[in-house]
Short mmCIF file of C-alpha atoms in Angstrom, two decimals:
data_model
loop_
_atom_site.label_atom_id
_atom_site.label_comp_id
_atom_site.label_asym_id
_atom_site.label_seq_id
_atom_site.Cartn_x
_atom_site.Cartn_y
_atom_site.Cartn_z
CA MET A 1 -51.29 -136.39 152.01
CA ILE A 2 -49.06 -135.65 149.02
CA SER A 3 -48.68 -131.91 148.44
CA PRO A 4 -49.72 -130.71 144.98
CA ALA A 5 -47.01 -129.87 142.43
CA ARG A 6 -46.01 -126.24 142.46
CA SER A 7 -43.32 -123.82 141.30
CA LEU A 8 -41.50 -121.36 143.57
CA VAL A 9 -41.14 -118.00 141.81
CA GLY A 10 -40.55 -114.40 142.77
CA LEU A 11 -42.69 -111.38 141.90
CA ARG A 12 -41.36 -107.85 141.59
CA LEU A 13 -44.25 -105.44 142.18
CA GLY A 14 -42.77 -101.99 141.93
CA ASP A 15 -40.59 -101.46 145.01
CA ARG A 16 -41.54 -104.70 146.75
CA SER A 17 -40.76 -108.35 146.14
CA VAL A 18 -42.98 -111.34 146.93
CA ASP A 19 -42.03 -115.01 146.96
CA VAL A 20 -44.98 -117.19 145.97
CA ALA A 21 -45.65 -120.87 145.33
CA VAL A 22 -47.71 -121.24 142.15
CA PRO A 23 -49.60 -124.59 141.99
CA HIS A 24 -49.59 -126.35 138.66
CA GLY A 25 -52.74 -125.45 136.76
CA THR A 26 -53.11 -122.02 138.42
CA PRO A 27 -52.69 -119.11 135.98
CA VAL A 28 -50.46 -116.15 136.77
CA TYR A 29 -53.56 -113.96 136.70
CA ASP A 30 -54.85 -115.55 139.95
CA VAL A 31 -51.44 -115.15 141.59
CA LEU A 32 -51.31 -111.45 140.73
CA ARG A 33 -54.82 -110.96 142.00
CA ALA A 34 -53.93 -112.66 145.30
CA THR A 35 -50.86 -110.42 145.74
CA GLY A 36 -52.86 -107.24 145.26
CA ALA A 37 -51.74 -106.20 141.77
CA ASP A 38 -53.93 -103.66 139.97
CA LEU A 39 -55.28 -105.92 137.23
CA ASP A 40 -57.73 -103.28 136.02
CA ASP A 41 -54.82 -101.16 134.77
CA PRO A 42 -54.80 -101.55 130.94
CA THR A 43 -51.05 -100.77 130.82
CA LEU A 44 -50.12 -103.70 133.09
CA THR A 45 -47.40 -105.93 131.63
CA VAL A 46 -45.63 -108.98 133.08
CA VAL A 47 -42.20 -109.99 131.79
CA ASP A 48 -39.67 -112.58 132.90
CA SER A 49 -35.98 -112.07 133.59
CA SER A 50 -35.12 -112.39 129.88
CA GLY A 51 -37.52 -109.59 128.94
CA GLN A 52 -40.11 -111.87 127.30
CA GLN A 53 -43.73 -110.88 127.90
CA VAL A 54 -45.75 -113.42 129.90
CA ASP A 55 -49.42 -114.09 129.14
CA ILE A 56 -51.02 -113.94 132.59
CA TYR A 57 -54.09 -115.89 131.45
CA SER A 58 -52.55 -118.89 129.68
CA THR A 59 -49.27 -119.20 131.65
CA THR A 60 -49.76 -121.55 134.61
CA GLY A 61 -47.57 -122.97 137.35
CA GLU A 62 -46.13 -125.82 135.30
CA HIS A 63 -44.87 -123.31 132.72
CA LEU A 64 -42.69 -121.58 135.34
CA SER A 65 -39.41 -122.95 136.61
CA ASP A 66 -38.32 -122.80 140.25
CA GLY A 67 -36.45 -119.60 141.02
CA ALA A 68 -37.93 -117.64 138.10
CA VAL A 69 -38.62 -113.94 138.65
CA LEU A 70 -41.62 -112.18 137.12
CA HIS A 71 -41.56 -108.37 136.84
CA VAL A 72 -44.92 -106.57 136.95
CA LEU A 73 -44.57 -103.34 134.96
CA THR A 74 -46.80 -100.61 133.61
CA ARG A 75 -46.22 -99.23 130.14
CA PRO A 76 -45.47 -95.47 130.11
CA THR A 77 -48.03 -93.24 128.46
CA ALA A 78 -47.32 -90.07 126.58
CA VAL A 79 -49.18 -86.95 127.77
CA ARG A 80 -49.94 -84.26 125.26
CA VAL A 81 -51.58 -80.86 125.76
CA ALA A 82 -54.49 -80.15 123.45
CA LYS A 83 -55.99 -76.81 122.56
CA GLY A 84 -57.54 -75.07 125.53
CA GLY A 85 -55.06 -76.55 127.99
CA ARG A 86 -56.72 -79.99 128.16
CA ARG A 87 -54.31 -82.86 128.80
CA ASP A 88 -54.92 -86.01 126.76
CA VAL A 89 -53.36 -89.29 127.78
CA HIS A 90 -52.04 -91.07 124.71
CA ASP A 91 -51.35 -94.78 124.82
CA PRO A 92 -48.86 -95.81 122.10
CA THR A 93 -50.56 -99.19 121.75
CA VAL A 94 -53.77 -97.52 120.57
CA THR A 95 -52.16 -96.17 117.40
CA ARG A 96 -50.30 -99.38 116.68
CA PRO A 97 -50.95 -100.55 113.09
CA THR A 98 -53.78 -103.06 113.03
CA THR A 99 -53.71 -104.14 109.41
CA SER A 100 -53.94 -107.81 108.59
CA PRO A 101 -51.01 -109.49 106.85
CA TRP A 102 -51.28 -109.19 103.09
CA TRP A 103 -50.79 -112.92 102.62
CA LEU A 104 -54.12 -113.65 104.29
CA GLY A 105 -55.95 -111.95 101.44
CA VAL A 106 -53.96 -113.89 98.86
CA ALA A 107 -54.47 -117.15 100.75
CA GLY A 108 -58.20 -116.46 101.08
CA ALA A 109 -58.59 -115.83 97.34
CA ALA A 110 -56.56 -118.94 96.53
CA ALA A 111 -58.62 -121.03 98.94
CA VAL A 112 -61.87 -119.84 97.37
CA VAL A 113 -60.63 -120.59 93.85
CA VAL A 114 -59.30 -124.03 94.80
CA THR A 115 -62.46 -124.91 96.72
CA ALA A 116 -64.69 -123.90 93.81
CA THR A 117 -62.52 -125.84 91.38
CA VAL A 118 -62.56 -129.00 93.49
CA VAL A 119 -66.26 -128.80 94.36
CA LEU A 120 -67.28 -128.28 90.74
CA GLY A 121 -65.17 -131.29 89.77
CA ILE A 122 -63.16 -129.55 87.07
CA GLY A 123 -60.69 -132.07 85.72
CA ARG A 124 -61.26 -134.61 88.49
CA GLY A 125 -63.43 -136.87 86.41
CA VAL A 126 -60.45 -138.04 84.36
CA ALA A 127 -57.75 -137.66 87.00
CA PRO A 128 -56.47 -140.86 88.62
CA ALA A 129 -57.11 -141.54 92.28
CA THR A 130 -53.46 -140.95 93.17
CA ASP A 131 -53.57 -137.37 91.91
CA ARG A 132 -56.75 -136.69 93.87
CA TRP A 133 -55.25 -137.97 97.11
CA ILE A 134 -52.03 -136.01 96.56
CA LEU A 135 -54.09 -132.86 96.00
CA ALA A 136 -56.17 -133.59 99.12
CA ALA A 137 -53.09 -134.18 101.26
CA THR A 138 -51.48 -130.97 100.03
CA LEU A 139 -54.59 -128.93 100.77
CA LEU A 140 -54.96 -130.55 104.19
CA VAL A 141 -51.37 -129.69 105.13
CA ALA A 142 -51.97 -126.11 103.98
CA ALA A 143 -55.17 -125.91 106.02
CA LEU A 144 -53.47 -127.19 109.16
CA ALA A 145 -50.56 -124.80 108.64
CA LEU A 146 -52.97 -121.89 108.41
CA ALA A 147 -54.86 -123.17 111.45
CA VAL A 148 -51.85 -123.28 113.76
CA THR A 149 -50.39 -119.95 112.58
CA PRO A 150 -50.39 -117.59 115.57
CA ARG A 151 -51.63 -114.05 115.20
CA ARG A 152 -48.84 -111.51 115.39
CA PRO A 153 -49.17 -108.79 118.04
CA GLY A 154 -50.51 -105.59 116.56
CA THR A 155 -52.44 -107.28 113.74
CA ALA A 156 -56.20 -107.41 113.35
CA GLY A 157 -58.55 -109.70 111.52
CA SER A 158 -58.23 -112.87 113.58
CA LEU A 159 -61.29 -114.27 111.77
CA TRP A 160 -59.52 -114.45 108.41
CA PRO A 161 -57.08 -117.27 109.26
CA THR A 162 -59.99 -119.33 110.57
CA VAL A 163 -62.09 -118.76 107.45
CA VAL A 164 -59.19 -119.45 105.09
CA ALA A 165 -58.26 -122.62 106.99
CA ALA A 166 -61.88 -123.81 106.86
CA LEU A 167 -62.13 -123.18 103.11
CA THR A 168 -58.85 -124.96 102.45
CA GLY A 169 -59.95 -127.89 104.63
CA ALA A 170 -63.25 -128.06 102.72
CA ALA A 171 -61.32 -128.22 99.45
CA ALA A 172 -59.12 -130.99 100.86
CA GLY A 173 -62.14 -133.03 101.88
CA ALA A 174 -63.93 -132.50 98.59
CA ALA A 175 -60.83 -133.57 96.65
CA THR A 176 -61.06 -137.09 98.09
CA VAL A 177 -64.44 -137.83 96.47
CA ASP A 178 -64.65 -139.56 93.11
CA THR A 179 -67.30 -137.91 90.93
CA GLY A 180 -68.03 -141.25 89.26
CA LEU A 181 -69.74 -142.66 92.35
CA ALA A 182 -73.51 -142.98 92.59
CA ALA A 183 -74.00 -140.50 95.45
CA ALA A 184 -71.03 -138.28 94.57
CA ALA A 185 -72.86 -135.01 95.27
CA GLN A 186 -73.88 -136.07 98.79
CA LEU A 187 -70.46 -137.51 99.57
CA LEU A 188 -68.78 -134.37 98.29
CA VAL A 189 -70.82 -132.16 100.65
CA VAL A 190 -70.12 -134.44 103.62
CA ALA A 191 -66.40 -134.63 102.83
CA ALA A 192 -66.15 -130.85 102.40
CA LEU A 193 -67.91 -130.21 105.71
CA THR A 194 -65.72 -132.79 107.45
CA GLY A 195 -62.52 -131.25 106.11
CA ALA A 196 -63.64 -127.77 107.16
CA THR A 197 -64.53 -129.11 110.62
CA VAL A 198 -61.09 -130.70 111.06
CA ALA A 199 -59.30 -127.49 110.05
CA THR A 200 -61.49 -125.38 112.33
CA ALA A 201 -60.94 -127.78 115.23
CA ALA A 202 -57.19 -127.45 114.74
CA ARG A 203 -57.54 -123.67 114.71
CA TRP A 204 -59.53 -123.72 117.94
CA GLY A 205 -57.05 -126.04 119.61
CA ALA A 206 -54.16 -123.77 118.63
CA THR A 207 -55.78 -120.56 119.92
CA ARG A 208 -57.89 -121.52 122.93
CA ARG A 209 -55.03 -121.49 125.47
CA ALA A 210 -54.11 -117.92 124.53
CA ARG A 211 -57.70 -116.76 125.14
CA ASP A 212 -57.54 -114.79 121.92
CA GLU A 213 -60.61 -113.66 119.98
CA ALA A 214 -59.62 -116.16 117.30
CA ALA A 215 -60.61 -118.94 119.70
CA ASP A 216 -64.14 -117.50 119.97
CA HIS A 217 -64.46 -117.32 116.18
CA ALA A 218 -63.13 -120.83 115.70
CA LEU A 219 -65.35 -122.33 118.43
CA ILE A 220 -68.65 -121.09 117.04
CA LEU A 221 -67.64 -121.97 113.47
CA LEU A 222 -66.61 -125.43 114.67
CA VAL A 223 -70.00 -126.05 116.30
CA VAL A 224 -71.92 -124.96 113.20
CA LEU A 225 -69.78 -126.97 110.77
CA ALA A 226 -69.84 -130.07 112.98
CA GLY A 227 -73.63 -129.90 113.28
CA ALA A 228 -74.08 -129.54 109.52
CA ALA A 229 -71.63 -132.39 108.87
CA LEU A 230 -73.47 -134.70 111.28
CA VAL A 231 -76.84 -133.96 109.68
CA CYS A 232 -75.57 -134.54 106.13
CA ALA A 233 -73.62 -137.67 107.14
CA GLY A 234 -76.68 -139.10 108.92
CA VAL A 235 -78.85 -138.63 105.83
CA VAL A 236 -76.23 -140.33 103.65
CA LEU A 237 -75.72 -143.28 106.01
CA MET A 238 -79.46 -143.92 106.37
CA GLY A 239 -80.01 -143.75 102.61
CA LEU A 240 -82.56 -140.92 102.85
CA PRO A 241 -83.24 -138.36 100.12
CA PRO A 242 -80.58 -135.62 100.16
CA VAL A 243 -83.20 -132.88 100.35
CA LEU A 244 -83.95 -133.94 103.94
CA ALA A 245 -80.56 -132.63 105.06
CA ALA A 246 -81.29 -129.26 103.46
CA ALA A 247 -84.74 -129.23 105.08
CA VAL A 248 -83.33 -129.96 108.55
CA LEU A 249 -80.72 -127.23 108.23
CA LEU A 250 -83.29 -124.74 106.91
CA GLY A 251 -85.88 -125.43 109.60
CA ALA A 252 -83.34 -125.42 112.43
CA VAL A 253 -82.08 -121.91 111.65
CA PRO A 254 -84.74 -120.05 113.73
CA LEU A 255 -84.17 -122.37 116.69
CA VAL A 256 -80.39 -121.95 116.54
CA LEU A 257 -80.66 -118.16 116.33
CA ARG A 258 -83.00 -118.16 119.32
CA ALA A 259 -80.59 -120.25 121.42
CA LEU A 260 -77.37 -118.61 120.19
CA PRO A 261 -77.15 -115.70 122.71
CA SER A 262 -77.44 -117.98 125.76
CA MET A 263 -75.09 -120.57 124.24
CA SER A 264 -72.43 -117.92 123.59
CA VAL A 265 -72.01 -117.01 127.26
CA ASP A 266 -69.36 -119.16 128.95
CA VAL A 267 -69.20 -118.70 132.72
CA PRO A 268 -67.62 -121.48 134.84
CA ASP A 269 -69.92 -123.14 137.34
CA GLU A 270 -67.33 -122.52 140.05
CA GLN A 271 -67.81 -118.79 139.51
CA LEU A 272 -71.56 -118.97 140.14
CA VAL A 273 -71.70 -121.42 143.05
CA ASP A 274 -69.26 -123.07 145.43
CA VAL A 275 -69.24 -126.51 143.83
CA ALA A 276 -67.19 -128.04 146.64
CA ARG A 277 -70.02 -127.36 149.10
CA VAL A 278 -73.01 -128.43 147.03
CA ALA A 279 -71.61 -131.39 145.08
CA SER A 280 -69.76 -134.47 146.26
CA SER A 281 -69.00 -137.89 144.83
CA ALA A 282 -66.98 -140.98 145.69
CA VAL A 283 -64.07 -139.62 143.70
CA GLY A 284 -64.51 -136.02 144.80
CA VAL A 285 -64.14 -136.71 148.52
CA ARG A 286 -60.72 -138.28 147.92
CA THR A 287 -59.30 -135.43 145.88
CA PRO A 288 -57.97 -132.11 147.22
CA GLU A 289 -60.55 -129.36 147.52
CA PRO A 290 -60.38 -127.09 144.47
CA GLU A 291 -59.18 -123.57 144.95
CA PRO A 292 -61.95 -120.96 144.63
CA LEU A 293 -61.78 -118.68 141.61
CA GLY A 294 -61.98 -115.58 143.79
CA ALA A 295 -64.03 -112.44 143.55
CA VAL A 296 -65.35 -111.18 140.23
CA ASN A 297 -63.73 -107.99 138.96
CA HIS A 298 -64.45 -105.61 136.13
CA ARG A 299 -61.73 -107.02 133.86
CA MET A 300 -63.08 -110.56 134.12
CA VAL A 301 -66.67 -109.48 133.41
CA GLN A 302 -65.57 -107.36 130.46
CA ARG A 303 -63.55 -110.19 128.94
CA THR A 304 -66.44 -112.66 129.33
CA VAL A 305 -68.98 -110.26 127.81
CA HIS A 306 -66.77 -109.37 124.85
CA SER A 307 -66.05 -113.04 124.20
CA ALA A 308 -69.77 -113.85 124.24
CA GLU A 309 -70.53 -110.98 121.87
CA ARG A 310 -67.88 -112.16 119.41
CA ARG A 311 -69.30 -115.68 119.42
CA ARG A 312 -72.83 -114.37 118.99
CA ASP A 313 -71.89 -112.09 116.07
CA VAL A 314 -69.95 -114.77 114.19
CA GLY A 315 -72.61 -117.38 114.89
CA THR A 316 -75.37 -115.10 113.66
CA VAL A 317 -73.56 -114.38 110.39
CA VAL A 318 -72.73 -118.04 109.75
CA VAL A 319 -76.23 -119.29 110.59
CA SER A 320 -77.81 -116.54 108.46
CA LEU A 321 -75.93 -117.89 105.43
CA VAL A 322 -77.69 -121.27 105.72
CA PRO A 323 -81.24 -120.34 104.53
CA PRO A 324 -80.19 -118.78 101.19
CA LEU A 325 -78.11 -121.91 100.46
CA THR A 326 -80.67 -124.55 101.45
CA ALA A 327 -84.01 -122.96 100.52
CA PRO A 328 -83.56 -123.35 96.71
CA LEU A 329 -82.87 -127.08 97.19
CA VAL A 330 -86.05 -127.55 99.21
CA LEU A 331 -88.17 -125.53 96.77
CA ALA A 332 -86.74 -127.16 93.62
CA SER A 333 -87.21 -130.73 94.88
CA ALA A 334 -90.84 -130.27 95.95
CA GLU A 335 -93.74 -131.29 93.74
CA GLN A 336 -95.46 -128.18 92.44
CA GLY A 337 -99.12 -127.99 93.43
CA GLY A 338 -98.92 -130.91 95.84
CA LEU A 339 -98.45 -131.21 99.58
CA THR A 340 -94.66 -130.94 99.40
CA GLY A 341 -94.85 -127.89 97.13
CA TRP A 342 -97.14 -125.91 99.43
CA ALA A 343 -95.28 -127.09 102.55
CA SER A 344 -91.90 -126.01 101.16
CA LEU A 345 -93.37 -122.62 100.24
CA VAL A 346 -94.81 -122.16 103.74
CA ALA A 347 -91.53 -123.32 105.32
CA VAL A 348 -89.51 -120.69 103.47
CA LEU A 349 -92.03 -118.01 104.45
CA LEU A 350 -91.91 -119.12 108.10
CA VAL A 351 -88.11 -118.97 108.16
CA ALA A 352 -88.13 -115.54 106.50
CA LEU A 353 -90.74 -114.31 109.00
CA SER A 354 -88.71 -115.56 111.94
CA LEU A 355 -85.50 -114.03 110.59
CA GLY A 356 -87.26 -110.71 110.13
CA LEU A 357 -88.85 -110.57 113.59
CA GLN A 358 -86.18 -112.03 115.87
CA PRO A 359 -83.73 -109.09 115.61
CA ARG A 360 -86.29 -106.71 117.17
CA THR A 361 -84.98 -107.42 120.67
CA THR A 362 -81.26 -107.76 119.86
CA ARG A 363 -78.44 -105.26 120.27
CA GLY A 364 -75.67 -104.70 117.78
CA ALA A 365 -75.60 -103.95 114.07
CA VAL A 366 -74.42 -107.41 113.02
CA VAL A 367 -77.05 -109.43 114.87
CA ARG A 368 -79.80 -107.01 113.84
CA TRP A 369 -79.13 -106.88 110.12
CA ALA A 370 -77.59 -110.23 109.20
CA PRO A 371 -80.89 -112.16 109.74
CA ARG A 372 -82.86 -109.44 107.98
CA VAL A 373 -80.60 -109.53 104.95
CA SER A 374 -80.96 -113.31 104.91
CA ALA A 375 -84.76 -112.95 105.02
CA GLY A 376 -84.66 -110.49 102.13
CA VAL A 377 -82.53 -112.87 100.06
CA LEU A 378 -85.00 -115.68 100.82
CA LEU A 379 -87.90 -113.60 99.51
CA VAL A 380 -85.96 -112.71 96.37
CA GLU A 381 -85.13 -116.39 95.76
CA LEU A 382 -88.76 -117.30 96.34
CA GLY A 383 -89.96 -114.76 93.81
CA LEU A 384 -87.34 -115.69 91.18
CA LEU A 385 -87.97 -119.42 91.53
CA GLY A 386 -91.72 -118.89 91.37
CA ALA A 387 -91.42 -116.77 88.23
CA ALA A 388 -89.18 -119.41 86.61
CA VAL A 389 -91.47 -122.34 87.40
CA GLY A 390 -94.83 -120.74 86.58
CA GLY A 391 -98.31 -121.88 87.60
CA PRO A 392 -100.53 -121.00 90.57
CA VAL A 393 -97.83 -121.77 93.11
CA ALA A 394 -95.52 -119.33 91.38
CA LEU A 395 -98.22 -116.66 91.38
CA VAL A 396 -98.87 -117.11 95.10
CA ALA A 397 -95.17 -117.22 95.94
CA THR A 398 -94.35 -114.08 93.98
CA GLY A 399 -97.33 -112.18 95.35
CA THR A 400 -96.57 -113.23 98.91
CA ALA A 401 -92.91 -112.28 98.60
CA VAL A 402 -93.75 -108.84 97.21
CA GLY A 403 -96.44 -108.29 99.86
CA VAL A 404 -94.19 -109.31 102.74
CA GLY A 405 -91.36 -107.18 101.39
CA LEU A 406 -93.58 -104.09 101.11
CA GLY A 407 -94.97 -104.73 104.59
CA VAL A 408 -91.52 -105.02 106.12
CA ALA A 409 -90.41 -101.84 104.34
CA ALA A 410 -93.47 -99.93 105.59
CA LEU A 411 -92.94 -101.12 109.16
CA SER A 412 -89.25 -100.20 108.97
CA LEU A 413 -90.15 -96.64 107.97
CA SER A 414 -92.68 -96.42 110.78
CA PHE A 415 -90.19 -97.66 113.37
CA GLY A 416 -87.57 -95.29 112.04
CA ARG A 417 -89.93 -92.37 112.74
CA GLY A 418 -90.45 -93.47 116.33
CA TRP A 419 -93.79 -95.30 116.04
CA ARG A 420 -94.41 -97.88 118.77
CA SER A 421 -97.38 -100.14 119.41
CA VAL A 422 -97.92 -102.58 122.27
CA GLY A 423 -100.45 -104.50 120.23
CA PHE A 424 -98.11 -104.88 117.29
CA SER A 425 -95.29 -105.98 119.60
CA ARG A 426 -97.47 -108.73 121.05
CA LEU A 427 -98.56 -109.79 117.57
CA ALA A 428 -94.95 -109.86 116.41
CA ASP A 429 -93.94 -111.94 119.43
CA GLY A 430 -96.71 -114.45 118.70
CA LEU A 431 -95.81 -114.70 115.02
CA GLU A 432 -92.13 -115.07 115.85
CA GLY A 433 -92.76 -117.88 118.31
CA LEU A 434 -95.16 -119.64 115.93
CA SER A 435 -92.80 -119.40 112.95
CA THR A 436 -89.81 -120.55 115.02
CA THR A 437 -91.72 -123.59 116.29
CA LEU A 438 -93.28 -124.64 112.98
CA ALA A 439 -90.33 -123.98 110.66
CA LEU A 440 -88.60 -127.35 111.21
CA PRO A 441 -91.63 -129.70 110.95
CA VAL A 442 -93.04 -127.85 107.94
CA SER A 443 -89.63 -127.99 106.24
CA LEU A 444 -89.52 -131.75 106.76
CA VAL A 445 -93.00 -132.12 105.26
CA GLY A 446 -91.89 -130.04 102.28
CA ALA A 447 -88.90 -132.34 101.81
CA GLY A 448 -91.13 -135.43 101.66
CA ALA A 449 -90.65 -136.72 105.20
CA VAL A 450 -94.25 -138.00 105.25
CA GLU A 451 -93.62 -140.23 102.24
CA VAL A 452 -90.33 -141.43 103.72
CA LEU A 453 -92.04 -142.41 106.97
CA ARG A 454 -94.78 -144.20 105.04
CA LEU A 455 -92.20 -146.23 103.11
CA ILE A 456 -90.28 -147.07 106.28
CA THR A 457 -93.36 -148.22 108.19
CA SER A 458 -94.71 -150.25 105.26
CA ALA A 459 -91.42 -152.05 104.59
#
C-alpha cells in the first residue's frame, strides 16, 4: 500500500520539541491537539522560523515543507492593579483599533451610485454597445478586486467588502443589458442578480479557507442571490409574466426564515457519527480509512456556534429586505376587486403576520427585530397603495393595516409589562404555521398563476 503524502516538521512547545509527520490535508490545529497543546488558550500563537504567523485552521500538511519548525507561543498579557487591589488582566489585542478602512465607505457609496445609474438606464439608451461592455468589464474587474481583497488584521466590518463587491457586480451585470430590448426590465434584473452572485461567489472562495467571518457573510448572501437569480431567470426563460417571480420571492420569505436557523449550522457528519463504520461503498473499501476528527472541545463548539449565528443574522436581514421590494409589484399588477386583487392583499397580510409572529421564539436583537421592521414596512406600503388606488379594496386594506398595527402595538406593550398567556401562545403558533404555509400559494394566485395554468393547459 502506498503511504499517504506527508510533511516532516518540528514543533517547539515551550521547553520540549516534537517531531511529527503531518499528512497532506490535515490542518495544523489537529496536529497541535494531538500533541497536547492548550488550544483553549486565547493567547496561543503559532509562528514559523521566519517569524510569520501560521493560521492553524487553514494551514495543512501540503503547505509545510520538510524540516520546517513551528513555534507554539503565548502572547504576554499586561497585568494592572485596579482600585481596591483587584488585578485585571489586560490583553493588548482587545484594545487594538477595529475601525474599517476608510476606502470601504467611499467604495460603497460609489458602488451604490453606479448601480443606481446603470439600473435606471441613465445615458445607456443612446450609448453604443461597445461603451456598455467596456463599462461592464470595468465594473466586473472592480467587483472581483474587492472580492479577493483580504481583511487586514485588526480591522472590523468584514461584511462591507462583500456588500460592496455584490453591488459592483450587480452594476456590471446590469450594464450589459440594452434598454431597447422587449423584456429589458426582466433581463436587467436577471443580469444584476447574476453579476452580484458571481462577485459574492468570488468573495466566498477567497475567504472560506481562512475560516473568517467574511466567509459566513458571503456564503449566506451567495445562497440568497443565487436563489433569486434562478427564480427570475426561470420566469424569463419560460416566458411567464414577470410578476410571478416577485410572487414566488414574496411567498417564500416565511419558509426561508423558518428554515434559516437549521440551515446555518454546519457540523461535519464525521463529527456526529463514525462514517467509516456505518457507510461503505465499492470505492470506499479501496481507499485509506479517514482519520477521525477527534474529541469535541470548547473552542470548536464556540467557533461553530458563532459562525452559525453570523449566517443566521445576515440571512435574516437579507431575507427581510425581500418583502418590501416585491410586495408593491404584486399589489400593483393585480386586478382591483377581482380574484387576483383580493389574493394579493391576503398574501401580503399573511407574510406580514408570519414576519411578526416568527421572532417570538428567536434569540438576538437582529433576528427579532429585522422581520418585525419588514412587517411594519409591508403594512405601511399596503396602506399607502390602498389610499392611492381607492375603492373598496383600498378601504379594506387601509383598515386592516391600521388594525393589525394597533393590535401588534398593544400586544408589544403587554409583553413588555410581563404578560404571558398559554392560550395566546397556542393561537400565535397556529396563525404563524397557517400564514407560513399559505403565503406562497396565495401569492401565486395573486400574481395570476391560475390564469397562466389555464392558458398552458388549453394551448
